[in-house]
mmCIF file of C-alpha atoms and ligand atoms in Angstrom:
data_model
loop_
_atom_site.group_PDB
_atom_site.id
_atom_site.type_symbol
_atom_site.label_atom_id
_atom_site.label_comp_id
_atom_site.label_asym_id
_atom_site.label_seq_id
_atom_site.Cartn_x
_atom_site.Cartn_y
_atom_site.Cartn_z
ATOM 1 C CA MET A 145 -17.955 -11.028 16.183
ATOM 2 C CA MET A 146 -15.663 -13.665 15.404
ATOM 3 C CA ALA A 147 -12.100 -13.046 15.080
ATOM 4 C CA SER A 148 -11.988 -13.865 11.517
ATOM 5 C CA ASP A 149 -14.423 -11.033 10.737
ATOM 6 C CA LEU A 150 -11.910 -8.599 11.969
ATOM 7 C CA THR A 151 -9.172 -9.716 9.614
ATOM 8 C CA ALA A 152 -8.514 -9.989 5.766
ATOM 9 C CA PRO A 153 -8.702 -13.366 4.139
ATOM 10 C CA ARG A 154 -5.433 -15.075 4.343
ATOM 11 C CA ILE A 155 -3.828 -16.154 1.036
ATOM 12 C CA LEU A 156 -1.216 -18.594 0.655
ATOM 13 C CA VAL A 157 0.506 -18.942 -2.935
ATOM 14 C CA LEU A 158 2.212 -22.211 -4.208
ATOM 15 C CA ALA A 159 4.656 -21.536 -6.737
ATOM 16 C CA SER A 160 7.362 -23.680 -8.263
ATOM 17 C CA GLY A 161 9.257 -21.117 -10.621
ATOM 18 C CA THR A 162 9.992 -17.474 -11.488
ATOM 19 C CA GLY A 163 7.152 -16.313 -9.823
ATOM 20 C CA THR A 164 5.848 -13.758 -12.213
ATOM 21 C CA ASN A 165 2.040 -14.389 -11.214
ATOM 22 C CA LEU A 166 3.059 -14.247 -7.684
ATOM 23 C CA GLN A 167 4.638 -10.860 -8.335
ATOM 24 C CA SER A 168 1.384 -9.761 -10.110
ATOM 25 C CA LEU A 169 -0.745 -10.888 -6.806
ATOM 26 C CA ILE A 170 1.864 -9.287 -4.340
ATOM 27 C CA GLU A 171 1.452 -5.924 -6.302
ATOM 28 C CA ALA A 172 -2.350 -6.430 -6.104
ATOM 29 C CA THR A 173 -2.612 -7.149 -2.479
ATOM 30 C CA LYS A 174 -0.456 -4.425 -1.522
ATOM 31 C CA SER A 175 -2.604 -2.034 -3.180
ATOM 32 C CA GLN A 176 -4.740 -0.037 -1.057
ATOM 33 C CA GLY A 177 -8.144 -1.527 -0.305
ATOM 34 C CA PHE A 178 -7.355 -5.176 -1.515
ATOM 35 C CA PRO A 179 -9.537 -7.364 0.525
ATOM 36 C CA GLY A 180 -7.129 -10.050 1.151
ATOM 37 C CA GLU A 181 -3.505 -10.441 2.356
ATOM 38 C CA ILE A 182 -0.746 -13.103 1.049
ATOM 39 C CA VAL A 183 0.421 -14.476 4.553
ATOM 40 C CA ALA A 184 2.972 -17.028 3.018
ATOM 41 C CA VAL A 185 4.560 -18.468 -0.070
ATOM 42 C CA GLY A 186 5.412 -22.084 -0.367
ATOM 43 C CA SER A 187 7.459 -23.919 -2.958
ATOM 44 C CA ASN A 188 8.709 -27.583 -3.474
ATOM 45 C CA ARG A 189 11.944 -26.219 -4.893
ATOM 46 C CA PRO A 190 14.428 -24.633 -2.484
ATOM 47 C CA LYS A 191 15.871 -22.352 -5.474
ATOM 48 C CA ALA A 192 12.583 -21.255 -6.905
ATOM 49 C CA PRO A 193 13.053 -17.316 -7.665
ATOM 50 C CA ALA A 194 9.392 -17.190 -6.440
ATOM 51 C CA LEU A 195 10.750 -17.330 -3.003
ATOM 52 C CA GLY A 196 13.036 -14.467 -3.406
ATOM 53 C CA LEU A 197 10.122 -12.269 -4.624
ATOM 54 C CA ALA A 198 8.182 -13.283 -1.709
ATOM 55 C CA SER A 199 10.929 -12.351 0.825
ATOM 56 C CA GLN A 200 11.720 -9.205 -0.789
ATOM 57 C CA ALA A 201 8.224 -8.259 -0.228
ATOM 58 C CA GLY A 202 8.413 -9.226 3.317
ATOM 59 C CA ILE A 203 6.273 -12.355 2.878
ATOM 60 C CA GLU A 204 7.155 -15.542 5.008
ATOM 61 C CA THR A 205 8.271 -18.327 2.931
ATOM 62 C CA PHE A 206 8.383 -22.176 3.403
ATOM 63 C CA VAL A 207 9.812 -25.011 1.194
ATOM 64 C CA VAL A 208 8.781 -28.932 0.929
ATOM 65 C CA ASP A 209 11.317 -30.170 -1.202
ATOM 66 C CA HIS A 210 9.713 -33.337 -2.773
ATOM 67 C CA THR A 211 13.039 -34.757 -3.576
ATOM 68 C CA GLN A 212 13.211 -35.516 -0.064
ATOM 69 C CA TYR A 213 10.262 -37.384 0.233
ATOM 70 C CA LYS A 214 9.831 -40.973 -1.034
ATOM 71 C CA THR A 215 6.082 -41.027 -1.605
ATOM 72 C CA ARG A 216 3.684 -38.529 -3.055
ATOM 73 C CA GLN A 217 1.730 -39.185 0.140
ATOM 74 C CA ASP A 218 4.750 -38.031 2.451
ATOM 75 C CA PHE A 219 5.262 -34.991 0.532
ATOM 76 C CA ASP A 220 1.520 -33.853 0.230
ATOM 77 C CA GLY A 221 1.425 -34.713 4.200
ATOM 78 C CA MET A 222 4.330 -32.374 5.018
ATOM 79 C CA LEU A 223 2.906 -29.795 2.586
ATOM 80 C CA ARG A 224 -0.467 -29.889 4.242
ATOM 81 C CA ALA A 225 0.913 -29.618 7.577
ATOM 82 C CA GLU A 226 3.147 -26.744 6.802
ATOM 83 C CA ILE A 227 -0.001 -24.873 4.870
ATOM 84 C CA ASN A 228 -2.091 -25.417 8.123
ATOM 85 C CA ARG A 229 0.424 -23.621 9.910
ATOM 86 C CA TYR A 230 -0.947 -20.523 8.315
ATOM 87 C CA ALA A 231 -4.551 -21.230 8.119
ATOM 88 C CA PRO A 232 -5.241 -19.978 4.888
ATOM 89 C CA ASP A 233 -8.780 -19.030 3.767
ATOM 90 C CA LEU A 234 -7.420 -19.457 -0.098
ATOM 91 C CA ILE A 235 -4.355 -21.400 -1.722
ATOM 92 C CA VAL A 236 -3.507 -19.890 -4.944
ATOM 93 C CA MET A 237 -1.394 -22.234 -7.268
ATOM 94 C CA ALA A 238 0.554 -20.104 -9.279
ATOM 95 C CA GLY A 239 2.856 -22.383 -11.509
ATOM 96 C CA PHE A 240 3.226 -25.156 -8.764
ATOM 97 C CA MET A 241 4.607 -27.943 -10.655
ATOM 98 C CA ARG A 242 3.273 -31.109 -8.603
ATOM 99 C CA ILE A 243 0.484 -33.187 -9.009
ATOM 100 C CA LEU A 244 -1.433 -33.347 -5.580
ATOM 101 C CA THR A 245 -2.939 -36.536 -4.114
ATOM 102 C CA THR A 246 -6.842 -36.824 -3.587
ATOM 103 C CA GLU A 247 -6.505 -36.383 0.100
ATOM 104 C CA PHE A 248 -4.700 -33.036 -0.207
ATOM 105 C CA VAL A 249 -7.095 -31.751 -2.780
ATOM 106 C CA ARG A 250 -10.183 -32.815 -0.738
ATOM 107 C CA ALA A 251 -8.636 -31.334 2.467
ATOM 108 C CA PHE A 252 -8.842 -27.696 0.485
ATOM 109 C CA HIS A 253 -11.978 -28.357 -1.484
ATOM 110 C CA GLY A 254 -13.333 -24.782 -2.585
ATOM 111 C CA ARG A 255 -10.195 -23.006 -1.076
ATOM 112 C CA MET A 256 -7.610 -23.840 -3.811
ATOM 113 C CA LEU A 257 -7.543 -21.969 -7.033
ATOM 114 C CA ASN A 258 -5.296 -22.841 -10.201
ATOM 115 C CA ILE A 259 -3.957 -21.102 -13.256
ATOM 116 C CA HIS A 260 -3.488 -22.985 -16.675
ATOM 117 C CA PRO A 261 -2.097 -21.318 -19.607
ATOM 118 C CA SER A 262 -4.703 -22.634 -22.154
ATOM 119 C CA LEU A 263 -8.092 -22.414 -22.780
ATOM 120 C CA LEU A 264 -9.389 -25.535 -20.919
ATOM 121 C CA PRO A 265 -10.862 -28.192 -21.564
ATOM 122 C CA LYS A 266 -7.961 -27.907 -24.347
ATOM 123 C CA TYR A 267 -4.694 -29.182 -23.432
ATOM 124 C CA PRO A 268 -4.581 -29.861 -19.931
ATOM 125 C CA GLY A 269 -0.921 -30.846 -18.823
ATOM 126 C CA LEU A 270 2.231 -29.443 -20.221
ATOM 127 C CA GLY A 271 3.314 -27.998 -23.712
ATOM 128 C CA THR A 272 0.175 -26.117 -23.810
ATOM 129 C CA HIS A 273 1.499 -23.442 -26.472
ATOM 130 C CA ARG A 274 3.368 -25.952 -28.554
ATOM 131 C CA ARG A 275 0.172 -27.879 -28.658
ATOM 132 C CA ALA A 276 -1.989 -24.867 -29.520
ATOM 133 C CA LEU A 277 0.367 -24.293 -32.453
ATOM 134 C CA ALA A 278 0.477 -27.776 -33.571
ATOM 135 C CA ALA A 279 -3.407 -27.780 -33.882
ATOM 136 C CA GLY A 280 -3.360 -24.535 -36.041
ATOM 137 C CA ASP A 281 -5.846 -23.218 -33.452
ATOM 138 C CA ARG A 282 -6.865 -19.343 -33.966
ATOM 139 C CA LEU A 283 -7.510 -18.680 -30.236
ATOM 140 C CA HIS A 284 -5.432 -19.509 -27.219
ATOM 141 C CA GLY A 285 -5.292 -18.074 -23.648
ATOM 142 C CA VAL A 286 -5.472 -18.821 -19.944
ATOM 143 C CA THR A 287 -7.917 -20.661 -17.372
ATOM 144 C CA ILE A 288 -8.474 -20.060 -13.660
ATOM 145 C CA HIS A 289 -10.156 -22.923 -11.921
ATOM 146 C CA PHE A 290 -11.200 -24.478 -8.580
ATOM 147 C CA VAL A 291 -8.765 -27.116 -7.866
ATOM 148 C CA THR A 292 -10.508 -30.591 -7.771
ATOM 149 C CA GLU A 293 -9.085 -34.296 -8.298
ATOM 150 C CA GLU A 294 -9.051 -34.051 -11.834
ATOM 151 C CA LEU A 295 -5.744 -32.654 -13.172
ATOM 152 C CA ASP A 296 -6.499 -29.165 -14.639
ATOM 153 C CA GLY A 297 -10.161 -30.384 -14.711
ATOM 154 C CA GLY A 298 -11.849 -28.572 -11.897
ATOM 155 C CA PRO A 299 -14.384 -25.705 -12.411
ATOM 156 C CA ILE A 300 -13.793 -23.028 -14.286
ATOM 157 C CA VAL A 301 -14.146 -19.799 -13.014
ATOM 158 C CA ALA A 302 -12.486 -17.286 -15.681
ATOM 159 C CA GLN A 303 -10.613 -17.218 -19.041
ATOM 160 C CA ALA A 304 -8.892 -14.817 -21.282
ATOM 161 C CA ASP A 305 -8.291 -15.323 -24.947
ATOM 162 C CA LEU A 306 -5.902 -14.009 -27.416
ATOM 163 C CA THR A 307 -5.816 -14.545 -31.088
ATOM 164 C CA ILE A 308 -2.703 -16.424 -32.277
ATOM 165 C CA ASP A 309 -0.640 -14.496 -34.916
ATOM 166 C CA PRO A 310 0.852 -16.520 -37.979
ATOM 167 C CA ASP A 311 4.184 -15.756 -36.790
ATOM 168 C CA ASP A 312 3.880 -16.709 -33.002
ATOM 169 C CA THR A 313 6.377 -19.360 -31.682
ATOM 170 C CA ALA A 314 5.628 -21.332 -28.331
ATOM 171 C CA GLU A 315 7.898 -18.550 -26.572
ATOM 172 C CA THR A 316 6.151 -15.411 -27.904
ATOM 173 C CA LEU A 317 2.518 -17.197 -26.889
ATOM 174 C CA ALA A 318 3.869 -17.986 -23.481
ATOM 175 C CA ARG A 319 4.908 -14.517 -23.072
ATOM 176 C CA ARG A 320 1.421 -12.978 -24.519
ATOM 177 C CA VAL A 321 -0.481 -15.579 -22.324
ATOM 178 C CA GLN A 322 1.269 -14.612 -19.212
ATOM 179 C CA GLU A 323 0.253 -10.909 -19.666
ATOM 180 C CA LYS A 324 -3.386 -12.057 -19.567
ATOM 181 C CA GLU A 325 -2.502 -14.132 -16.496
ATOM 182 C CA HIS A 326 -1.235 -11.350 -14.721
ATOM 183 C CA LEU A 327 -4.387 -9.426 -15.329
ATOM 184 C CA LEU A 328 -6.733 -12.157 -14.613
ATOM 185 C CA TYR A 329 -5.629 -13.743 -11.431
ATOM 186 C CA PRO A 330 -5.720 -10.688 -9.267
ATOM 187 C CA ILE A 331 -9.074 -10.225 -10.421
ATOM 188 C CA VAL A 332 -10.501 -13.588 -9.715
ATOM 189 C CA VAL A 333 -8.367 -13.566 -6.133
ATOM 190 C CA ARG A 334 -10.191 -10.434 -5.215
ATOM 191 C CA TRP A 335 -13.572 -11.916 -6.063
ATOM 192 C CA PHE A 336 -12.794 -14.731 -3.622
ATOM 193 C CA CYS A 337 -11.497 -12.613 -0.792
ATOM 194 C CA GLU A 338 -14.719 -10.363 -1.337
ATOM 195 C CA GLY A 339 -16.889 -13.396 -0.585
ATOM 196 C CA ARG A 340 -18.210 -13.279 -4.129
ATOM 197 C CA LEU A 341 -16.875 -16.254 -5.334
ATOM 198 C CA GLN A 342 -17.480 -19.766 -4.013
ATOM 199 C CA LEU A 343 -17.637 -23.667 -4.821
ATOM 200 C CA ALA A 344 -20.539 -25.480 -3.907
ATOM 201 C CA GLY A 345 -20.032 -29.067 -4.692
ATOM 202 C CA ASN A 346 -18.516 -28.966 -8.354
ATOM 203 C CA GLU A 347 -20.488 -25.817 -9.077
ATOM 204 C CA VAL A 348 -18.866 -22.206 -9.147
ATOM 205 C CA ARG A 349 -21.070 -19.461 -7.447
ATOM 206 C CA PHE A 350 -20.881 -15.894 -7.959
ATOM 207 C CA ASP A 351 -22.893 -13.658 -5.817
ATOM 208 C CA GLY A 352 -24.717 -16.340 -4.338
ATOM 209 C CA ALA A 353 -25.953 -17.741 -7.856
ATOM 210 C CA PRO A 354 -24.605 -20.562 -10.151
ATOM 211 C CA LEU A 355 -22.272 -18.934 -12.659
ATOM 212 C CA PRO A 356 -23.829 -20.368 -16.114
ATOM 213 C CA THR A 357 -20.578 -19.708 -18.015
ATOM 214 C CA PRO A 358 -17.039 -18.737 -17.043
ATOM 215 C CA PHE A 359 -16.085 -15.230 -16.928
ATOM 216 C CA TYR A 360 -14.408 -14.420 -20.299
ATOM 217 C CA LEU A 361 -11.906 -11.645 -21.036
ATOM 218 C CA GLU A 362 -11.452 -11.345 -24.951
ATOM 219 C CA ASP A 363 -8.384 -9.947 -26.368
HETATM 220 C C1 LIG B 94 2.238 -19.706 -15.774
HETATM 221 O O1 LIG B 94 2.241 -19.916 -17.102
HETATM 222 C C2 LIG B 94 0.961 -20.644 -15.262
HETATM 223 O O2 LIG B 94 -0.030 -20.654 -16.249
HETATM 224 C C3 LIG B 94 1.557 -21.996 -15.306
HETATM 225 O O3 LIG B 94 2.647 -21.833 -14.725
HETATM 226 C C4 LIG B 94 3.325 -20.585 -15.204
HETATM 227 C C5 LIG B 94 4.146 -19.913 -13.849
HETATM 228 O O4 LIG B 94 4.772 -18.760 -14.323
HETATM 229 N N1 LIG B 94 0.592 -22.890 -14.309
HETATM 230 P P1 LIG B 94 5.108 -17.969 -13.289
HETATM 231 O O5 LIG B 94 6.174 -18.793 -12.160
HETATM 232 O O6 LIG B 94 4.204 -17.149 -12.531
HETATM 233 O O7 LIG B 94 5.954 -16.646 -13.987
#
């Protein structure tokens, strides 16, 4: 038996900010029988509250401060080196606010998930809640996808929606979407760790078969 068969899949989380998604993943992975372990949390911001949450949970942290690197390539190179020290099976981006180079994304193809606060392909990029409101959308939500070279454009694994209320603001929507995020991310990470979820080329596979449509959690 190989050594890797004896250990739980190794999860590395990247976060730039508050870390509420990280916290939901910490709680999930610490629960009895979770099939994976968070081995490290990395950030590009030395003062990211997410780092404090990780430390409180006894998880190793590292910082690669993007302001200290002249080029995106230099930053990504250092980030890759730090990540590789932990030999992760899965990289979970949880509010990691850096655009990554093609080389970086290719190096971790099929092993990197991202969460985005919109129903992709609607509203890649920033300001998603404001944009959904401005468009008069009835539905809004969150998407979890594999990371590829296209920003917020990788193959979609799962989505959760909510109905926009007439009195919703960008702030209330952000909070409501985050409640969905905290439900959905641990589920998808669990699937990956159980070996049920894979990326074959650009196709999401679940239990060995192509996923015809993303998993959809209705409000
Ligand atoms: C989340 O809304 C996520 O969708 C986006 O960044 C935010 C991170 O929030 N990518 P938190 O740091 O997990 O609280």
